[in-house]
PDB file of C-alpha atoms and ligand atoms in Angstrom:
ATOM      1  CA  MET A 793     -77.604-145.770 -38.406  1.00  0.00           C
ATOM      2  CA  GLN A 794     -75.062-145.634 -41.051  1.00  0.00           C
ATOM      3  CA  THR A 795     -71.697-143.892 -40.797  1.00  0.00           C
ATOM      4  CA  VAL A 796     -71.618-140.886 -43.226  1.00  0.00           C
ATOM      5  CA  VAL A 797     -68.882-138.836 -41.461  1.00  0.00           C
ATOM      6  CA  TYR A 798     -66.309-140.161 -38.931  1.00  0.00           C
ATOM      7  CA  ASP A 799     -63.222-138.710 -37.218  1.00  0.00           C
ATOM      8  CA  LEU A 800     -59.785-140.113 -36.844  1.00  0.00           C
ATOM      9  CA  ASP A 801     -56.556-138.530 -35.791  1.00  0.00           C
ATOM     10  CA  GLY A 802     -57.819-135.021 -35.804  1.00  0.00           C
ATOM     11  CA  ALA A 803     -59.287-135.147 -39.372  1.00  0.00           C
ATOM     12  CA  LEU A 804     -62.948-135.595 -40.429  1.00  0.00           C
ATOM     13  CA  TYR A 805     -63.793-138.170 -43.093  1.00  0.00           C
ATOM     14  CA  ILE A 806     -66.773-138.392 -45.454  1.00  0.00           C
ATOM     15  CA  ASN A 807     -67.999-141.800 -46.520  1.00  0.00           C
ATOM     16  CA  LEU A 808     -69.952-141.043 -49.684  1.00  0.00           C
ATOM     17  CA  THR A 809     -70.360-144.559 -51.135  1.00  0.00           C
ATOM     18  CA  ASN A 810     -69.404-148.187 -51.095  1.00  0.00           C
ATOM     19  CA  ARG A 811     -69.131-148.267 -54.922  1.00  0.00           C
ATOM     20  CA  CYS A 812     -65.756-148.763 -56.470  1.00  0.00           C
ATOM     21  CA  ASP A 813     -64.617-149.995 -59.900  1.00  0.00           C
ATOM     22  CA  CYS A 814     -61.660-151.803 -58.227  1.00  0.00           C
ATOM     23  CA  ALA A 815     -61.139-154.899 -56.136  1.00  0.00           C
ATOM     24  CA  CYS A 816     -57.656-154.068 -54.765  1.00  0.00           C
ATOM     25  CA  SER A 817     -55.710-157.003 -53.324  1.00  0.00           C
ATOM     26  CA  PHE A 818     -54.937-154.736 -50.209  1.00  0.00           C
ATOM     27  CA  CYS A 819     -58.460-153.353 -49.741  1.00  0.00           C
ATOM     28  CA  VAL A 820     -59.506-153.406 -46.116  1.00  0.00           C
ATOM     29  CA  ARG A 821     -63.098-153.991 -47.349  1.00  0.00           C
ATOM     30  CA  ARG A 822     -62.097-157.555 -48.018  1.00  0.00           C
ATOM     31  CA  ASP A 823     -62.063-158.596 -44.335  1.00  0.00           C
ATOM     32  CA  HIS A 824     -63.045-155.482 -42.230  1.00  0.00           C
ATOM     33  CA  LYS A 825     -66.294-153.694 -41.649  1.00  0.00           C
ATOM     34  CA  GLY A 826     -64.594-150.315 -41.318  1.00  0.00           C
ATOM     35  CA  VAL A 827     -61.829-148.613 -39.561  1.00  0.00           C
ATOM     36  CA  GLY A 828     -61.401-148.233 -35.842  1.00  0.00           C
ATOM     37  CA  ASP A 829     -64.974-148.403 -34.337  1.00  0.00           C
ATOM     38  CA  HIS A 830     -66.539-147.096 -37.427  1.00  0.00           C
ATOM     39  CA  ASN A 831     -68.634-149.450 -39.635  1.00  0.00           C
ATOM     40  CA  LEU A 832     -68.274-148.036 -43.044  1.00  0.00           C
ATOM     41  CA  TRP A 833     -70.722-150.367 -44.931  1.00  0.00           C
ATOM     42  CA  LEU A 834     -73.569-148.227 -46.051  1.00  0.00           C
ATOM     43  CA  ASP A 835     -77.202-149.199 -46.411  1.00  0.00           C
ATOM     44  CA  HIS A 836     -77.607-146.448 -49.059  1.00  0.00           C
ATOM     45  CA  ASP A 837     -75.506-143.771 -50.607  1.00  0.00           C
ATOM     46  CA  PRO A 838     -76.185-140.594 -48.557  1.00  0.00           C
ATOM     47  CA  SER A 839     -77.757-137.719 -50.246  1.00  0.00           C
ATOM     48  CA  THR A 840     -76.135-134.202 -50.247  1.00  0.00           C
ATOM     49  CA  ASP A 841     -78.706-133.270 -47.527  1.00  0.00           C
ATOM     50  CA  GLU A 842     -77.761-136.222 -45.435  1.00  0.00           C
ATOM     51  CA  VAL A 843     -74.091-135.417 -45.702  1.00  0.00           C
ATOM     52  CA  LEU A 844     -74.674-131.725 -44.848  1.00  0.00           C
ATOM     53  CA  GLU A 845     -76.775-132.672 -41.895  1.00  0.00           C
ATOM     54  CA  ALA A 846     -74.135-135.045 -40.641  1.00  0.00           C
ATOM     55  CA  LEU A 847     -71.584-132.315 -41.004  1.00  0.00           C
ATOM     56  CA  ARG A 848     -73.740-129.820 -39.031  1.00  0.00           C
ATOM     57  CA  GLN A 849     -73.750-132.241 -36.070  1.00  0.00           C
ATOM     58  CA  VAL A 850     -70.004-131.892 -35.654  1.00  0.00           C
ATOM     59  CA  ASN A 851     -67.846-128.897 -34.818  1.00  0.00           C
ATOM     60  CA  LEU A 852     -65.837-128.414 -37.951  1.00  0.00           C
ATOM     61  CA  GLU A 853     -63.318-126.239 -36.058  1.00  0.00           C
ATOM     62  CA  ASP A 854     -62.202-129.470 -34.202  1.00  0.00           C
ATOM     63  CA  TYR A 855     -60.714-130.801 -37.314  1.00  0.00           C
ATOM     64  CA  ARG A 856     -57.573-129.760 -39.267  1.00  0.00           C
ATOM     65  CA  GLU A 857     -59.287-130.833 -42.630  1.00  0.00           C
ATOM     66  CA  VAL A 858     -62.017-132.752 -44.069  1.00  0.00           C
ATOM     67  CA  VAL A 859     -61.396-135.722 -46.398  1.00  0.00           C
ATOM     68  CA  PHE A 860     -63.495-137.482 -48.932  1.00  0.00           C
ATOM     69  CA  CYS A 861     -62.249-140.929 -48.096  1.00  0.00           C
ATOM     70  CA  GLY A 862     -64.346-143.886 -47.125  1.00  0.00           C
ATOM     71  CA  PHE A 863     -65.301-147.433 -48.024  1.00  0.00           C
ATOM     72  CA  GLY A 864     -65.477-146.741 -51.720  1.00  0.00           C
ATOM     73  CA  GLU A 865     -64.392-144.444 -54.573  1.00  0.00           C
ATOM     74  CA  PRO A 866     -65.767-140.875 -53.774  1.00  0.00           C
ATOM     75  CA  THR A 867     -65.964-139.702 -57.500  1.00  0.00           C
ATOM     76  CA  TYR A 868     -68.836-142.164 -58.078  1.00  0.00           C
ATOM     77  CA  ARG A 869     -70.701-139.308 -56.132  1.00  0.00           C
ATOM     78  CA  LEU A 870     -69.303-136.487 -58.091  1.00  0.00           C
ATOM     79  CA  GLU A 871     -72.244-134.080 -57.822  1.00  0.00           C
ATOM     80  CA  GLN A 872     -72.498-134.638 -54.081  1.00  0.00           C
ATOM     81  CA  LEU A 873     -68.715-134.349 -53.663  1.00  0.00           C
ATOM     82  CA  LYS A 874     -68.694-130.999 -55.504  1.00  0.00           C
ATOM     83  CA  THR A 875     -71.621-129.529 -53.555  1.00  0.00           C
ATOM     84  CA  VAL A 876     -70.419-130.674 -50.135  1.00  0.00           C
ATOM     85  CA  GLY A 877     -66.862-129.669 -50.894  1.00  0.00           C
ATOM     86  CA  ALA A 878     -67.891-126.171 -51.974  1.00  0.00           C
ATOM     87  CA  TRP A 879     -69.953-125.921 -48.755  1.00  0.00           C
ATOM     88  CA  LEU A 880     -66.952-127.041 -46.549  1.00  0.00           C
ATOM     89  CA  LYS A 881     -64.715-124.562 -48.291  1.00  0.00           C
ATOM     90  CA  ALA A 882     -67.255-121.811 -47.680  1.00  0.00           C
ATOM     91  CA  GLN A 883     -66.943-122.669 -43.964  1.00  0.00           C
ATOM     92  CA  GLY A 884     -63.193-122.150 -44.384  1.00  0.00           C
ATOM     93  CA  LYS A 885     -62.260-125.857 -44.144  1.00  0.00           C
ATOM     94  CA  ARG A 886     -59.314-127.414 -46.074  1.00  0.00           C
ATOM     95  CA  VAL A 887     -60.832-130.244 -48.159  1.00  0.00           C
ATOM     96  CA  ARG A 888     -59.009-133.264 -49.446  1.00  0.00           C
ATOM     97  CA  LEU A 889     -59.926-135.993 -51.887  1.00  0.00           C
ATOM     98  CA  ASN A 890     -58.341-139.289 -51.679  1.00  0.00           C
ATOM     99  CA  THR A 891     -59.040-141.121 -54.891  1.00  0.00           C
ATOM    100  CA  ASN A 892     -58.035-144.119 -57.013  1.00  0.00           C
ATOM    101  CA  GLY A 893     -57.978-141.584 -59.950  1.00  0.00           C
ATOM    102  CA  HIS A 894     -60.561-143.282 -62.059  1.00  0.00           C
ATOM    103  CA  GLY A 895     -63.186-140.608 -61.841  1.00  0.00           C
ATOM    104  CA  GLU A 896     -62.993-139.676 -65.458  1.00  0.00           C
ATOM    105  CA  LEU A 897     -63.633-143.342 -66.510  1.00  0.00           C
ATOM    106  CA  ILE A 898     -66.437-143.602 -63.831  1.00  0.00           C
ATOM    107  CA  ASN A 899     -68.191-140.397 -65.029  1.00  0.00           C
ATOM    108  CA  ASN A 900     -67.409-140.803 -68.635  1.00  0.00           C
ATOM    109  CA  ARG A 901     -66.050-137.264 -69.006  1.00  0.00           C
ATOM    110  CA  ARG A 902     -63.234-134.981 -68.052  1.00  0.00           C
ATOM    111  CA  ILE A 903     -63.913-133.928 -64.337  1.00  0.00           C
ATOM    112  CA  ALA A 904     -60.709-132.205 -63.035  1.00  0.00           C
ATOM    113  CA  PRO A 905     -62.085-128.642 -63.826  1.00  0.00           C
ATOM    114  CA  GLU A 906     -65.216-129.448 -62.023  1.00  0.00           C
ATOM    115  CA  LEU A 907     -63.253-130.153 -58.781  1.00  0.00           C
ATOM    116  CA  VAL A 908     -61.821-126.597 -58.682  1.00  0.00           C
ATOM    117  CA  GLY A 909     -63.629-124.824 -55.814  1.00  0.00           C
ATOM    118  CA  ALA A 910     -64.655-128.168 -54.194  1.00  0.00           C
ATOM    119  CA  VAL A 911     -61.221-129.451 -53.031  1.00  0.00           C
ATOM    120  CA  ASP A 912     -57.939-127.997 -52.085  1.00  0.00           C
ATOM    121  CA  VAL A 913     -55.844-131.090 -52.171  1.00  0.00           C
ATOM    122  CA  ILE A 914     -56.027-134.334 -54.210  1.00  0.00           C
ATOM    123  CA  SER A 915     -54.150-137.563 -53.365  1.00  0.00           C
ATOM    124  CA  VAL A 916     -54.152-140.038 -56.211  1.00  0.00           C
ATOM    125  CA  SER A 917     -53.025-143.610 -55.496  1.00  0.00           C
ATOM    126  CA  LEU A 918     -50.317-144.592 -57.972  1.00  0.00           C
ATOM    127  CA  ASN A 919     -49.921-147.965 -56.297  1.00  0.00           C
ATOM    128  CA  MET A 920     -47.591-149.427 -59.097  1.00  0.00           C
ATOM    129  CA  ASP A 921     -45.039-148.330 -61.598  1.00  0.00           C
ATOM    130  CA  ASN A 922     -46.631-149.881 -64.648  1.00  0.00           C
ATOM    131  CA  ALA A 923     -50.053-150.553 -66.123  1.00  0.00           C
ATOM    132  CA  LYS A 924     -49.886-154.357 -66.120  1.00  0.00           C
ATOM    133  CA  ASP A 925     -48.823-154.757 -62.458  1.00  0.00           C
ATOM    134  CA  TYR A 926     -51.290-151.923 -61.473  1.00  0.00           C
ATOM    135  CA  GLN A 927     -54.162-153.807 -62.937  1.00  0.00           C
ATOM    136  CA  MET A 928     -53.025-157.083 -61.239  1.00  0.00           C
ATOM    137  CA  THR A 929     -53.017-155.166 -58.033  1.00  0.00           C
ATOM    138  CA  VAL A 930     -56.244-153.059 -58.293  1.00  0.00           C
ATOM    139  CA  ASN A 931     -58.390-155.316 -60.530  1.00  0.00           C
ATOM    140  CA  SER A 932     -60.196-152.307 -62.050  1.00  0.00           C
ATOM    141  CA  ARG A 933     -63.216-153.018 -64.206  1.00  0.00           C
ATOM    142  CA  TYR A 934     -61.579-150.830 -66.787  1.00  0.00           C
ATOM    143  CA  GLY A 935     -58.562-153.033 -67.071  1.00  0.00           C
ATOM    144  CA  GLU A 936     -55.036-151.764 -67.844  1.00  0.00           C
ATOM    145  CA  LEU A 937     -56.552-148.571 -69.448  1.00  0.00           C
ATOM    146  CA  ALA A 938     -57.135-147.387 -65.791  1.00  0.00           C
ATOM    147  CA  PHE A 939     -53.462-146.767 -65.178  1.00  0.00           C
ATOM    148  CA  ASP A 940     -53.079-144.139 -67.949  1.00  0.00           C
ATOM    149  CA  ALA A 941     -56.520-142.699 -67.032  1.00  0.00           C
ATOM    150  CA  MET A 942     -55.321-142.292 -63.393  1.00  0.00           C
ATOM    151  CA  LEU A 943     -52.152-140.449 -64.532  1.00  0.00           C
ATOM    152  CA  SER A 944     -54.019-138.247 -66.920  1.00  0.00           C
ATOM    153  CA  PHE A 945     -56.591-137.289 -64.321  1.00  0.00           C
ATOM    154  CA  ALA A 946     -53.896-136.464 -61.741  1.00  0.00           C
ATOM    155  CA  LYS A 947     -51.980-134.346 -64.309  1.00  0.00           C
ATOM    156  CA  ASP A 948     -55.210-132.466 -65.267  1.00  0.00           C
ATOM    157  CA  CYS A 949     -55.984-131.808 -61.558  1.00  0.00           C
ATOM    158  CA  ALA A 950     -52.515-130.175 -61.109  1.00  0.00           C
ATOM    159  CA  LYS A 951     -53.062-128.202 -64.359  1.00  0.00           C
ATOM    160  CA  GLN A 952     -56.290-126.866 -62.802  1.00  0.00           C
ATOM    161  CA  GLY A 953     -54.253-125.393 -59.909  1.00  0.00           C
ATOM    162  CA  ILE A 954     -55.284-128.116 -57.402  1.00  0.00           C
ATOM    163  CA  ASP A 955     -52.498-129.271 -55.018  1.00  0.00           C
ATOM    164  CA  THR A 956     -52.153-132.834 -56.339  1.00  0.00           C
ATOM    165  CA  CYS A 957     -49.861-135.664 -55.592  1.00  0.00           C
ATOM    166  CA  LEU A 958     -49.424-139.253 -56.404  1.00  0.00           C
ATOM    167  CA  SER A 959     -48.869-141.788 -53.629  1.00  0.00           C
ATOM    168  CA  VAL A 960     -47.415-145.254 -53.089  1.00  0.00           C
ATOM    169  CA  VAL A 961     -46.945-147.440 -50.103  1.00  0.00           C
ATOM    170  CA  ASP A 962     -43.411-148.582 -49.362  1.00  0.00           C
ATOM    171  CA  VAL A 963     -44.414-152.300 -49.311  1.00  0.00           C
ATOM    172  CA  ILE A 964     -44.141-152.463 -53.040  1.00  0.00           C
ATOM    173  CA  GLY A 965     -40.353-152.506 -52.534  1.00  0.00           C
ATOM    174  CA  GLN A 966     -37.451-150.053 -53.070  1.00  0.00           C
ATOM    175  CA  GLY A 967     -37.108-150.824 -56.683  1.00  0.00           C
ATOM    176  CA  ARG A 968     -40.662-150.146 -57.512  1.00  0.00           C
ATOM    177  CA  VAL A 969     -40.576-147.112 -55.363  1.00  0.00           C
ATOM    178  CA  ALA A 970     -37.657-145.842 -57.316  1.00  0.00           C
ATOM    179  CA  ASN A 971     -39.555-146.445 -60.646  1.00  0.00           C
ATOM    180  CA  CYS A 972     -42.644-144.639 -59.219  1.00  0.00           C
ATOM    181  CA  ARG A 973     -40.312-141.745 -58.431  1.00  0.00           C
ATOM    182  CA  LYS A 974     -39.231-141.486 -61.970  1.00  0.00           C
ATOM    183  CA  LEU A 975     -42.684-141.837 -63.231  1.00  0.00           C
ATOM    184  CA  ALA A 976     -43.929-139.077 -60.963  1.00  0.00           C
ATOM    185  CA  ALA A 977     -41.166-136.869 -62.073  1.00  0.00           C
ATOM    186  CA  LYS A 978     -41.823-137.559 -65.689  1.00  0.00           C
ATOM    187  CA  VAL A 979     -45.500-136.508 -65.322  1.00  0.00           C
ATOM    188  CA  GLY A 980     -44.483-133.519 -63.166  1.00  0.00           C
ATOM    189  CA  LEU A 981     -46.140-134.494 -59.947  1.00  0.00           C
ATOM    190  CA  PRO A 982     -44.856-134.999 -56.417  1.00  0.00           C
ATOM    191  CA  LEU A 983     -44.893-138.467 -55.086  1.00  0.00           C
ATOM    192  CA  ARG A 984     -45.536-139.308 -51.448  1.00  0.00           C
ATOM    193  CA  VAL A 985     -44.115-142.567 -50.231  1.00  0.00           C
ATOM    194  CA  ARG A 986     -45.878-143.647 -47.071  1.00  0.00           C
ATOM    195  CA  ALA A 987     -45.172-146.569 -44.753  1.00  0.00           C
ATOM    196  CA  TYR A 988     -47.760-149.290 -44.537  1.00  0.00           C
ATOM    197  CA  ILE A 989     -50.735-148.263 -42.588  1.00  0.00           C
ATOM    198  CA  PRO A 990     -52.656-150.888 -40.560  1.00  0.00           C
ATOM    199  CA  PRO A 991     -56.349-151.331 -41.273  1.00  0.00           C
ATOM    200  CA  GLU A 992     -57.496-149.100 -38.283  1.00  0.00           C
ATOM    201  CA  THR A 993     -57.137-146.045 -40.578  1.00  0.00           C
ATOM    202  CA  PRO A 994     -59.275-144.799 -43.495  1.00  0.00           C
ATOM    203  CA  GLU A 995     -56.108-144.223 -45.620  1.00  0.00           C
ATOM    204  CA  TYR A 996     -55.693-147.978 -45.680  1.00  0.00           C
ATOM    205  CA  ALA A 997     -59.294-148.532 -46.423  1.00  0.00           C
ATOM    206  CA  SER A 998     -59.342-146.382 -49.497  1.00  0.00           C
ATOM    207  CA  GLY A 999     -55.875-147.314 -50.833  1.00  0.00           C
ATOM    208  CA  THR A1000     -55.585-143.591 -51.150  1.00  0.00           C
ATOM    209  CA  PRO A1001     -53.198-142.487 -48.512  1.00  0.00           C
ATOM    210  CA  GLY A1002     -53.494-139.089 -46.957  1.00  0.00           C
ATOM    211  CA  GLU A1003     -50.514-136.812 -46.678  1.00  0.00           C
ATOM    212  CA  GLU A1004     -49.986-134.024 -44.192  1.00  0.00           C
TER     213      GLU A1004
HETATM  214  S1  LIG B2542     -58.587-149.877 -51.860  1.00  0.00           S
HETATM  215 FE1  LIG B2542     -59.949-148.244 -52.663  1.00  0.00          FE
HETATM  216  S2  LIG B2542     -59.810-148.334 -54.841  1.00  0.00           S
HETATM  217 FE2  LIG B2542     -59.179-150.383 -54.021  1.00  0.00          FE
HETATM  218  S3  LIG B2542     -61.089-151.618 -53.873  1.00  0.00           S
HETATM  219 FE3  LIG B2542     -60.716-150.590 -51.909  1.00  0.00          FE
HETATM  220  S4  LIG B2542     -62.084-148.751 -52.047  1.00  0.00           S
HETATM  221 FE4  LIG B2542     -61.694-149.391 -54.162  1.00  0.00          FE
END
């Protein structure tokens, strides 16, 4: 049976898909089956009903938040994400989306307004301080275009009133982190700098670190 929802460190995670436009050099999918004891390779993308059924099997009150973050980019499943997110918010849960920020390229339209009512918090992986190095790191099928698209999406989410932040991992080095701080300030978004997280956590898997 495939892992659609899984828990880790007091949060509940939803694994919507294995699809991704990137092949990040740091992606845990390169040499791991999942995180912790959870195998996150799916045999099919779960339907909305399958996700809701999996959520009904757990006690949501046991978790501080529910996070769309698995072994792929959640915005490939935008309709499912919106429906499940709205359902969770109706249960009173805090909902977070960890994303590479390429959802508008993936869906070929502006999507930030559609996320209102489905998620409370969005963490967008900035990863790098410039488009060229970003693309060398994430290897998006959209090429260097993905960097500006990611920043544009993050800004639009904030504009919609969603609590939005950019994130980087400190392994990129102090100089690059400083540049990322300047870039985040320039686009008017908070930057979360996190320490390297080992592959036992879903944040590592997604490259979209969660912030508390
Ligand atoms: S780290 Fe995230 S964005 Fe990068 S390849 Fe893996 S799933 Fe895709």
